[in-house]
Amino acid sequence: RRPPAVICYICGREYGTKSINIHEPQCLKKWHQENDMLPRHLRRPDPKKPQVNPLQAKGFYDLDSLNEAAWISAQNQLVPCDICGRTFLPDRLIVHQKSCKLK
């Protein structure tokens, strides 16, 4: 059995329940640096952390619903290619469009 993991709402990667609180501020800082370097038309609004209510009075979170909300948030940050329709992070879209051809 795998240890419980939490999906980052910014990058979509899995992290342990203890390290996610360390990762998220660093990931958000990196996201801002990369977003500021993009052309204006590809810049995105700040990612919003999904709000999930505690499952029980003890304060435990339902990891499945938290992970699903975080995954959806990460996927919503992807930008579709104007030519083929595939989705990419904005900085990768620029690289992709150089070689993308209509099929």
Short mmCIF file of C-alpha atoms in Angstrom, two decimals:
data_model
loop_
_atom_site.label_atom_id
_atom_site.label_comp_id
_atom_site.label_asym_id
_atom_site.label_seq_id
_atom_site.Cartn_x
_atom_site.Cartn_y
_atom_site.Cartn_z
CA ARG A 1 0.00 0.00 0.00
CA ARG A 2 1.29 3.44 -0.96
CA PRO A 3 1.58 6.17 1.65
CA PRO A 4 -1.04 8.91 1.33
CA ALA A 5 -0.14 11.55 -1.23
CA VAL A 6 -1.54 14.98 -2.00
CA ILE A 7 -1.62 16.52 -5.47
CA CYS A 8 -0.23 20.04 -5.82
CA TYR A 9 -2.91 22.38 -7.18
CA ILE A 10 -0.24 24.34 -9.09
CA CYS A 11 1.87 21.73 -10.87
CA GLY A 12 -0.28 18.60 -10.56
CA ARG A 13 2.45 16.41 -9.05
CA GLU A 14 2.02 14.19 -6.00
CA TYR A 15 3.73 14.96 -2.70
CA GLY A 16 3.59 13.44 0.75
CA THR A 17 1.17 14.85 3.29
CA LYS A 18 4.04 16.36 5.29
CA SER A 19 6.00 17.84 2.37
CA ILE A 20 3.10 19.42 0.45
CA ASN A 21 3.14 22.41 2.83
CA ILE A 22 6.83 22.96 2.01
CA HIS A 23 6.36 22.44 -1.72
CA GLU A 24 3.37 24.71 -2.41
CA PRO A 25 4.98 28.09 -1.52
CA GLN A 26 8.08 27.17 -3.54
CA CYS A 27 5.97 25.99 -6.47
CA LEU A 28 3.89 29.18 -6.42
CA LYS A 29 7.07 31.31 -6.40
CA LYS A 30 8.41 29.36 -9.40
CA TRP A 31 5.02 29.69 -11.13
CA HIS A 32 5.11 33.50 -10.71
CA GLN A 33 8.66 33.68 -12.10
CA GLU A 34 7.74 31.62 -15.16
CA ASN A 35 4.44 33.45 -15.70
CA ASP A 36 6.18 36.86 -15.61
CA MET A 37 8.56 35.74 -18.38
CA LEU A 38 5.72 34.80 -20.77
CA PRO A 39 4.35 37.15 -23.45
CA ARG A 40 1.36 39.13 -22.18
CA HIS A 41 -1.22 37.17 -24.20
CA LEU A 42 -0.11 33.87 -22.60
CA ARG A 43 0.01 35.06 -18.99
CA ARG A 44 -2.46 33.34 -16.68
CA PRO A 45 -4.27 34.49 -13.54
CA ASP A 46 -2.90 33.26 -10.23
CA PRO A 47 -3.88 29.66 -9.43
CA LYS A 48 -6.41 29.45 -6.61
CA LYS A 49 -6.10 26.78 -3.96
CA PRO A 50 -9.25 24.62 -3.99
CA GLN A 51 -11.25 24.74 -0.77
CA VAL A 52 -12.27 21.35 0.63
CA ASN A 53 -14.26 21.09 3.84
CA PRO A 54 -13.08 18.74 6.60
CA LEU A 55 -14.71 15.34 6.44
CA GLN A 56 -15.01 14.85 10.19
CA ALA A 57 -15.10 16.98 13.31
CA LYS A 58 -11.52 15.84 14.03
CA GLY A 59 -10.35 17.97 11.11
CA PHE A 60 -9.31 15.18 8.73
CA TYR A 61 -9.61 15.90 5.03
CA ASP A 62 -11.05 13.59 2.43
CA LEU A 63 -7.86 13.07 0.40
CA ASP A 64 -9.72 11.80 -2.66
CA SER A 65 -11.86 14.93 -3.03
CA LEU A 66 -8.89 17.18 -2.19
CA ASN A 67 -6.75 15.48 -4.84
CA GLU A 68 -9.50 15.62 -7.43
CA ALA A 69 -9.99 19.36 -6.87
CA ALA A 70 -6.22 19.97 -7.02
CA TRP A 71 -5.90 17.92 -10.24
CA ILE A 72 -8.72 19.89 -11.89
CA SER A 73 -7.07 23.15 -10.81
CA ALA A 74 -3.72 22.07 -12.30
CA GLN A 75 -5.37 20.95 -15.57
CA ASN A 76 -7.27 24.24 -15.91
CA GLN A 77 -3.94 26.05 -16.19
CA LEU A 78 -3.12 24.32 -19.48
CA VAL A 79 -3.49 26.31 -22.70
CA PRO A 80 -4.73 24.70 -25.96
CA CYS A 81 -2.69 24.93 -29.16
CA ASP A 82 -4.46 27.03 -31.83
CA ILE A 83 -3.42 24.54 -34.52
CA CYS A 84 -3.93 21.04 -33.10
CA GLY A 85 -5.91 21.65 -29.91
CA ARG A 86 -3.56 19.78 -27.55
CA THR A 87 -3.04 21.45 -24.17
CA PHE A 88 0.29 22.60 -22.77
CA LEU A 89 1.73 24.80 -20.09
CA PRO A 90 2.16 28.25 -21.66
CA ASP A 91 5.96 28.12 -21.76
CA ARG A 92 5.84 24.71 -23.49
CA LEU A 93 3.16 25.90 -25.92
CA ILE A 94 5.63 28.34 -27.47
CA VAL A 95 8.08 25.48 -28.14
CA HIS A 96 5.31 23.19 -29.44
CA GLN A 97 3.91 25.74 -31.90
CA LYS A 98 7.27 26.00 -33.69
CA SER A 99 6.89 22.43 -34.92
CA CYS A 100 3.11 21.92 -34.89
CA LYS A 101 1.46 21.20 -38.23
CA LEU A 102 -2.22 20.82 -39.02
CA LYS A 103 -3.05 17.17 -39.70
#
